[in-house]
CSV table of C-alpha atoms and ligand atoms in Angstrom, one decimal:
chain,number,residue,atom,x,y,z
A,1,MET,CA,114.2,165.1,120.6
A,2,SER,CA,113.0,161.8,119.1
A,3,LEU,CA,110.9,161.8,116.0
A,4,LYS,CA,108.0,160.4,117.9
A,5,GLU,CA,107.8,163.7,120.0
A,6,LYS,CA,107.8,166.0,117.0
A,7,ARG,CA,104.8,168.2,116.3
A,8,ILE,CA,103.4,166.8,113.1
A,9,TYR,CA,100.7,168.6,111.2
A,10,ILE,CA,98.7,166.4,108.8
A,11,ALA,CA,96.8,168.7,106.4
A,12,GLY,CA,93.6,167.0,105.2
A,13,SER,CA,93.3,164.6,108.2
A,14,SER,CA,89.5,164.5,107.9
A,15,GLY,CA,89.8,163.0,104.4
A,16,MET,CA,90.4,159.4,103.4
A,17,VAL,CA,94.2,159.8,102.9
A,18,GLY,CA,95.0,162.2,105.7
A,19,GLY,CA,92.8,160.1,108.1
A,20,ALA,CA,94.7,156.9,107.2
A,21,ILE,CA,98.1,158.6,107.7
A,22,SER,CA,97.0,160.1,111.0
A,23,ARG,CA,95.9,156.6,112.2
A,24,HIS,CA,99.2,155.0,111.2
A,25,LEU,CA,101.2,157.7,112.9
A,26,ARG,CA,99.2,157.3,116.1
A,27,ASP,CA,99.5,153.5,116.0
A,28,ALA,CA,103.3,153.9,115.5
A,29,GLY,CA,103.5,155.9,118.7
A,30,TYR,CA,103.6,159.5,117.4
A,31,ARG,CA,102.1,161.6,120.2
A,32,ASN,CA,102.1,165.2,119.0
A,33,LEU,CA,99.8,165.1,116.0
A,34,ILE,CA,98.1,168.4,114.9
A,35,LEU,CA,94.9,167.6,113.2
A,36,PRO,CA,92.6,170.6,112.7
A,37,SER,CA,89.4,170.0,110.9
A,38,SER,CA,88.5,171.9,107.7
A,39,THR,CA,86.1,174.0,109.6
A,40,GLU,CA,88.8,174.9,112.2
A,41,LEU,CA,91.3,175.8,109.5
A,42,ASP,CA,90.4,176.9,105.9
A,43,LEU,CA,93.5,176.2,103.9
A,44,ILE,CA,92.4,178.5,101.1
A,45,ASP,CA,92.5,181.4,103.5
A,46,GLN,CA,96.1,182.8,103.5
A,47,VAL,CA,95.7,184.8,106.7
A,48,ALA,CA,94.2,181.8,108.6
A,49,VAL,CA,97.0,179.5,107.4
A,50,LYS,CA,99.7,182.1,108.4
A,51,ARG,CA,98.1,182.4,111.9
A,52,PHE,CA,97.8,178.6,112.3
A,53,PHE,CA,101.5,178.1,111.5
A,54,SER,CA,102.8,180.8,113.8
A,55,GLU,CA,100.6,179.6,116.7
A,56,GLN,CA,101.0,175.8,116.3
A,57,LYS,CA,104.6,175.7,115.1
A,58,PRO,CA,104.6,172.3,113.5
A,59,GLU,CA,108.0,170.7,112.9
A,60,ILE,CA,106.9,168.2,110.2
A,61,VAL,CA,104.1,168.7,107.7
A,62,ILE,CA,102.3,166.1,105.6
A,63,LEU,CA,100.3,167.9,103.0
A,64,ALA,CA,97.4,165.5,102.1
A,65,ALA,CA,94.7,168.2,101.8
A,66,ALA,CA,93.3,168.7,98.3
A,67,LYS,CA,90.0,169.1,96.4
A,68,VAL,CA,89.7,165.7,94.7
A,69,GLY,CA,87.1,163.9,92.6
A,70,GLY,CA,86.4,161.4,89.9
A,71,ILE,CA,86.6,161.9,86.1
A,72,LEU,CA,83.3,163.9,85.8
A,73,ALA,CA,83.8,166.2,88.7
A,74,ASN,CA,87.3,167.0,87.5
A,75,ASN,CA,86.0,167.8,84.1
A,76,GLN,CA,83.0,169.8,85.3
A,77,PHE,CA,84.5,171.9,88.2
A,78,ARG,CA,87.6,172.8,86.4
A,79,ALA,CA,88.1,176.3,88.0
A,80,GLU,CA,87.5,175.0,91.5
A,81,PHE,CA,90.0,172.1,91.1
A,82,LEU,CA,92.7,174.5,89.9
A,83,TYR,CA,92.1,177.4,92.2
A,84,ASN,CA,91.5,175.5,95.5
A,85,ASN,CA,94.5,173.2,95.0
A,86,LEU,CA,96.8,176.0,94.0
A,87,MET,CA,95.8,178.0,97.1
A,88,ILE,CA,96.1,175.1,99.5
A,89,GLU,CA,99.6,174.3,98.2
A,90,ALA,CA,100.9,177.9,98.0
A,91,ASN,CA,99.6,178.7,101.5
A,92,VAL,CA,100.8,175.6,103.3
A,93,ILE,CA,104.2,175.2,101.5
A,94,HIS,CA,105.1,178.8,101.9
A,95,GLU,CA,104.1,179.0,105.6
A,96,ALA,CA,106.0,175.8,106.2
A,97,PHE,CA,109.1,177.5,104.8
A,98,ALA,CA,108.5,180.8,106.7
A,99,ASN,CA,108.1,178.8,109.9
A,100,ASP,CA,111.2,176.7,109.5
A,101,VAL,CA,109.4,173.4,109.2
A,102,GLU,CA,112.0,170.6,109.2
A,103,LYS,CA,110.4,168.3,106.7
A,104,LEU,CA,107.3,168.6,104.4
A,105,ILE,CA,105.9,165.8,102.2
A,106,PHE,CA,103.4,166.9,99.6
A,107,LEU,CA,101.0,164.4,98.1
A,108,GLY,CA,100.1,164.7,94.4
A,109,SER,CA,98.6,162.2,92.1
A,110,SER,CA,99.5,160.0,89.1
A,111,CYS,CA,97.4,162.2,86.8
A,112,ILE,CA,100.3,164.7,86.7
A,113,TYR,CA,101.8,162.5,83.9
A,114,PRO,CA,101.2,162.9,80.2
A,115,LYS,CA,98.1,161.2,78.9
A,116,LEU,CA,100.2,159.0,76.6
A,117,ALA,CA,103.2,158.4,78.8
A,118,PRO,CA,105.0,155.1,78.1
A,119,GLN,CA,104.1,152.5,80.8
A,120,PRO,CA,105.0,151.8,83.5
A,121,ILE,CA,105.5,155.5,84.2
A,122,ILE,CA,108.9,156.6,85.6
A,123,GLU,CA,109.3,159.8,87.6
A,124,GLU,CA,111.3,161.4,84.7
A,125,TYR,CA,108.2,161.5,82.5
A,126,LEU,CA,106.8,164.5,84.3
A,127,LEU,CA,106.2,167.4,81.8
A,128,SER,CA,107.2,165.2,78.8
A,129,GLY,CA,103.9,165.5,76.9
A,130,GLN,CA,100.3,166.7,76.9
A,131,LEU,CA,98.1,166.0,79.9
A,132,GLU,CA,94.8,164.2,79.9
A,133,PRO,CA,92.2,166.9,79.2
A,134,THR,CA,89.5,165.7,81.7
A,135,ASN,CA,91.8,166.4,84.7
A,136,GLU,CA,94.2,168.9,83.3
A,137,PRO,CA,93.4,171.7,85.9
A,138,TYR,CA,93.9,169.3,88.8
A,139,ALA,CA,97.1,168.0,87.3
A,140,ILE,CA,98.4,171.5,86.7
A,141,ALA,CA,97.8,172.4,90.3
A,142,LYS,CA,99.6,169.3,91.5
A,143,ILE,CA,102.5,169.9,89.2
A,144,ALA,CA,102.7,173.5,90.7
A,145,GLY,CA,102.9,171.9,94.1
A,146,ILE,CA,105.8,169.6,93.1
A,147,LYS,CA,107.6,172.6,91.7
A,148,LEU,CA,107.0,174.7,94.8
A,149,CYS,CA,108.6,172.0,97.0
A,150,GLU,CA,111.5,171.6,94.5
A,151,SER,CA,112.0,175.4,94.2
A,152,TYR,CA,112.0,175.9,98.0
A,153,PHE,CA,114.6,173.1,98.2
A,154,ARG,CA,116.8,174.6,95.4
A,155,GLN,CA,116.6,178.2,96.5
A,156,TYR,CA,116.6,177.8,100.3
A,157,GLY,CA,117.6,174.2,101.0
A,158,ALA,CA,114.1,173.4,102.5
A,159,ASN,CA,113.6,169.7,103.2
A,160,PHE,CA,110.4,169.6,101.2
A,161,TYR,CA,109.5,166.9,98.6
A,162,SER,CA,106.6,165.3,96.8
A,163,VAL,CA,105.2,161.8,96.4
A,164,MET,CA,102.8,160.8,93.6
A,165,PRO,CA,100.3,158.1,94.7
A,166,THR,CA,98.4,156.1,92.1
A,167,ASN,CA,94.6,155.9,92.2
A,168,LEU,CA,93.6,155.3,95.9
A,169,TYR,CA,90.6,153.7,97.5
A,170,GLY,CA,89.6,152.4,101.0
A,171,PRO,CA,87.6,153.2,104.1
A,172,ASN,CA,86.3,156.7,104.3
A,173,ASP,CA,86.2,157.2,100.5
A,174,ASN,CA,83.7,159.5,98.8
A,175,PHE,CA,80.8,157.3,97.7
A,176,ASP,CA,78.8,160.0,96.0
A,177,LEU,CA,78.0,158.9,92.5
A,178,ALA,CA,78.4,162.3,90.9
A,179,THR,CA,81.8,163.1,92.3
A,180,SER,CA,83.5,159.9,93.3
A,181,HIS,CA,86.2,157.8,91.7
A,182,VAL,CA,85.5,154.6,90.0
A,183,ILE,CA,85.8,152.1,93.0
A,184,PRO,CA,83.4,153.8,95.4
A,185,ALA,CA,81.1,154.5,92.6
A,186,LEU,CA,80.9,150.9,91.5
A,187,ILE,CA,80.6,149.7,95.1
A,188,ARG,CA,77.5,151.9,95.5
A,189,LYS,CA,76.0,151.0,92.1
A,190,PHE,CA,76.4,147.3,92.5
A,191,HIS,CA,75.1,147.4,96.1
A,192,GLN,CA,72.0,149.4,95.0
A,193,ALA,CA,71.4,147.1,92.1
A,194,LYS,CA,71.5,144.1,94.3
A,195,LEU,CA,69.1,145.6,96.8
A,196,GLU,CA,66.7,146.7,94.0
A,197,GLY,CA,67.0,143.3,92.1
A,198,ALA,CA,68.1,145.2,89.0
A,199,SER,CA,69.1,143.2,86.0
A,200,GLU,CA,72.2,145.3,85.1
A,201,VAL,CA,74.6,147.9,86.3
A,202,THR,CA,75.9,150.7,84.0
A,203,VAL,CA,79.7,151.3,84.0
A,204,TRP,CA,81.0,154.5,82.4
A,205,GLY,CA,83.2,154.3,79.3
A,206,THR,CA,84.3,151.3,77.3
A,207,GLY,CA,85.6,149.2,80.2
A,208,SER,CA,89.0,149.0,78.5
A,209,PRO,CA,91.1,151.7,80.4
A,210,LEU,CA,93.6,150.2,82.7
A,211,ARG,CA,94.1,151.6,86.2
A,212,GLU,CA,96.4,150.8,89.1
A,213,PHE,CA,94.7,150.9,92.5
A,214,LEU,CA,96.4,151.2,95.9
A,215,PHE,CA,94.7,150.6,99.2
A,216,VAL,CA,94.9,153.7,101.3
A,217,GLU,CA,96.2,151.9,104.3
A,218,ASP,CA,99.2,150.8,102.2
A,219,LEU,CA,99.8,154.4,101.1
A,220,ALA,CA,99.8,155.5,104.8
A,221,GLU,CA,102.4,152.9,105.6
A,222,ALA,CA,104.6,154.1,102.7
A,223,ILE,CA,104.3,157.8,103.8
A,224,VAL,CA,105.3,157.0,107.4
A,225,ILE,CA,108.4,155.0,106.1
A,226,LEU,CA,109.4,157.9,103.8
A,227,MET,CA,108.8,160.5,106.6
A,228,GLU,CA,111.1,158.5,108.9
A,229,ASN,CA,113.8,157.6,106.4
A,230,THR,CA,114.0,159.9,103.4
A,231,ASP,CA,115.0,163.5,103.1
A,232,ALA,CA,114.7,165.9,100.1
A,233,GLU,CA,118.3,165.6,99.2
A,234,ALA,CA,117.9,161.9,98.5
A,235,ILE,CA,115.1,162.6,96.0
A,236,TYR,CA,116.5,165.7,94.2
A,237,GLY,CA,119.9,164.1,94.2
A,238,GLN,CA,118.6,161.5,91.8
A,239,GLY,CA,117.6,164.1,89.3
A,240,ILE,CA,113.9,163.6,90.0
A,241,SER,CA,111.4,165.9,91.8
A,242,HIS,CA,109.1,163.3,93.4
A,243,VAL,CA,108.6,159.6,94.1
A,244,ASN,CA,105.9,157.3,92.7
A,245,ILE,CA,103.8,155.3,95.2
A,246,GLY,CA,101.9,152.4,93.6
A,247,CYS,CA,101.5,148.7,93.9
A,248,GLY,CA,103.1,147.9,90.5
A,249,ASN,CA,100.1,146.2,88.7
A,250,ASP,CA,96.9,147.4,87.0
A,251,ILE,CA,93.5,146.0,86.0
A,252,SER,CA,91.0,147.0,83.3
A,253,ILE,CA,87.8,148.8,84.4
A,254,GLY,CA,85.8,146.0,82.9
A,255,LYS,CA,87.6,143.4,85.1
A,256,LEU,CA,87.4,145.7,88.1
A,257,ALA,CA,83.6,146.0,87.6
A,258,LYS,CA,83.2,142.2,87.5
A,259,LEU,CA,85.3,141.8,90.6
A,260,ILE,CA,83.3,144.4,92.6
A,261,GLY,CA,80.1,142.7,91.3
A,262,GLU,CA,81.3,139.4,92.8
A,263,ILE,CA,82.3,140.9,96.1
A,264,VAL,CA,79.0,142.7,96.5
A,265,GLY,CA,77.1,139.6,95.4
A,266,PHE,CA,75.3,141.1,92.4
A,267,GLU,CA,74.1,138.5,90.0
A,268,GLY,CA,73.0,140.6,87.0
A,269,GLY,CA,75.0,141.9,84.0
A,270,ILE,CA,77.2,144.9,83.2
A,271,LYS,CA,76.5,147.5,80.6
A,272,PHE,CA,79.1,149.9,79.3
A,273,ASP,CA,78.1,153.5,78.6
A,274,ALA,CA,80.6,154.7,76.0
A,275,THR,CA,79.0,158.2,76.0
A,276,LYS,CA,80.9,158.8,79.3
A,277,PRO,CA,84.7,159.5,79.0
A,278,ASP,CA,87.3,156.8,79.4
A,279,GLY,CA,90.0,159.3,80.4
A,280,THR,CA,93.6,158.2,80.1
A,281,PRO,CA,94.0,154.8,78.5
A,282,ARG,CA,96.5,153.4,81.1
A,283,LYS,CA,98.1,154.7,84.3
A,284,LEU,CA,100.6,152.4,85.8
A,285,LEU,CA,103.4,153.7,87.9
A,286,ASP,CA,106.9,152.4,87.9
A,287,VAL,CA,107.7,151.8,91.6
A,288,THR,CA,111.4,150.9,91.3
A,289,ARG,CA,112.5,153.9,93.3
A,290,LEU,CA,110.0,153.3,96.1
A,291,THR,CA,111.1,149.7,96.3
A,292,GLU,CA,114.7,150.8,96.6
A,293,MET,CA,113.7,153.1,99.4
A,294,GLY,CA,112.4,150.1,101.4
A,295,TRP,CA,108.7,149.8,100.7
A,296,THR,CA,106.4,147.6,98.6
A,297,ALA,CA,102.6,147.3,98.7
A,298,THR,CA,101.2,144.1,100.4
A,299,THR,CA,97.4,144.4,100.1
A,300,SER,CA,95.7,142.5,97.2
A,301,VAL,CA,92.9,144.4,95.4
A,302,GLU,CA,90.4,141.6,96.4
A,303,TYR,CA,91.2,142.1,100.1
A,304,GLY,CA,91.2,145.9,99.8
A,305,LEU,CA,87.9,145.9,98.0
A,306,ARG,CA,86.3,143.6,100.6
A,307,GLN,CA,87.5,145.9,103.4
A,308,THR,CA,86.1,149.0,101.5
A,309,TYR,CA,82.8,147.3,100.9
A,310,ASP,CA,82.6,146.4,104.7
A,311,TRP,CA,83.2,150.0,105.6
A,312,PHE,CA,80.6,151.2,103.1
A,313,LEU,CA,78.0,148.8,104.6
A,314,LYS,CA,78.7,150.1,108.1
A,315,HIS,CA,79.0,153.8,107.3
A,316,SER,CA,77.6,154.9,104.0
A,317,ALA,CA,75.1,152.3,102.6
B,1,LIG,P1,90.5,158.8,86.5
B,1,LIG,O1,91.5,157.7,86.9
B,1,LIG,O2,91.0,160.2,86.7
B,1,LIG,O3,90.0,158.5,85.1
B,1,LIG,O4,89.3,158.7,87.5
B,1,LIG,P2,88.0,157.8,87.9
B,1,LIG,O5,88.4,156.9,89.0
B,1,LIG,O6,86.9,158.7,88.0
B,1,LIG,O7,87.7,156.9,86.6
B,1,LIG,C1,88.5,155.8,86.2
B,1,LIG,C2,87.9,155.1,85.0
B,1,LIG,O8,86.7,154.4,85.5
B,1,LIG,C3,87.4,156.0,83.9
B,1,LIG,O9,87.7,155.3,82.6
B,1,LIG,C4,85.9,156.0,84.1
B,1,LIG,O10,85.2,156.3,82.9
B,1,LIG,C5,85.6,154.6,84.6
B,1,LIG,N1,84.3,154.5,85.3
B,1,LIG,C6,83.4,153.5,85.1
B,1,LIG,N2,82.3,153.7,85.8
B,1,LIG,C7,82.5,154.8,86.6
B,1,LIG,C8,81.8,155.4,87.6
B,1,LIG,O11,80.6,155.1,87.9
B,1,LIG,N3,82.3,156.5,88.2
B,1,LIG,C9,83.6,156.9,87.9
B,1,LIG,N4,84.1,158.0,88.5
B,1,LIG,N5,84.3,156.3,86.9
B,1,LIG,C10,83.8,155.3,86.3
């Protein structure tokens, strides 16, 4: 049977990341996508996940479902970030194993790495130091997911592996100021300030942290290429447990804010609120391995931000 006929379950297809992956697969000619909504299938419910796998019998699983949020939400809802993500991973990865899924790709996040990891961050730096406290529960859950995939491979030979995307943004992002990541938050803040004729916009922290941002459409392209060409053996055989997915360059939050202000057309000033946390000082992934596997990011941050602002204007403004 050709890969295009396989039954592919994308967990989290109603979210920004799972939605982009589903669109890319459909555009590439994949015909048997299984895309239950979160109301149809609650991934925290072990019995429901068990039933879903035995009824639907997916052959490939992309695990892009997670409870996610920005720096304040991560810090505030610590128990939910840990519990929900552990349950989702344990339920989906175990049932994929129990139902003989041929390949599973688990999506984590670059916050799994130590707060003060040398930069750019290579895959081997996992578990080499203390985590950033603001997102430690989320990171611990994601590390558990990596280790679940690795352990099912090592114990049973399951073709399960993990990818660690850097900070993502794009259409369908969460633009809620209390829970969002920095890009959607700043798009909303600058847009509102422009409408209200405000003189300045408040940006959290000092503006000095550096972050790498990957457009979600680029991520989806990378996942499809990995799904088509890379098996677990190729990852674990290199002595690593996962592959980084990033664009290879970063930008300070101060510069990012200025750029978003220009794209939105806000003419006032920027004020930094240092009472809000900066989080990790820098988070830039080394993407040598991904490049060797045949993929590099192509979307510039300016283009990606314009696309995201256009989507916001149409759907969320
Ligand atoms: P992080 O990468 O886990 O720290 O997640 P975020 O995307 O939430 O934050 C990235 C950086 O942007 C942090 O240093 C934040 O303090 C900073 N930042 C500045 N303004 C905002 C804002 O309005 N919302 C968010 N979420 N972060 C902001």
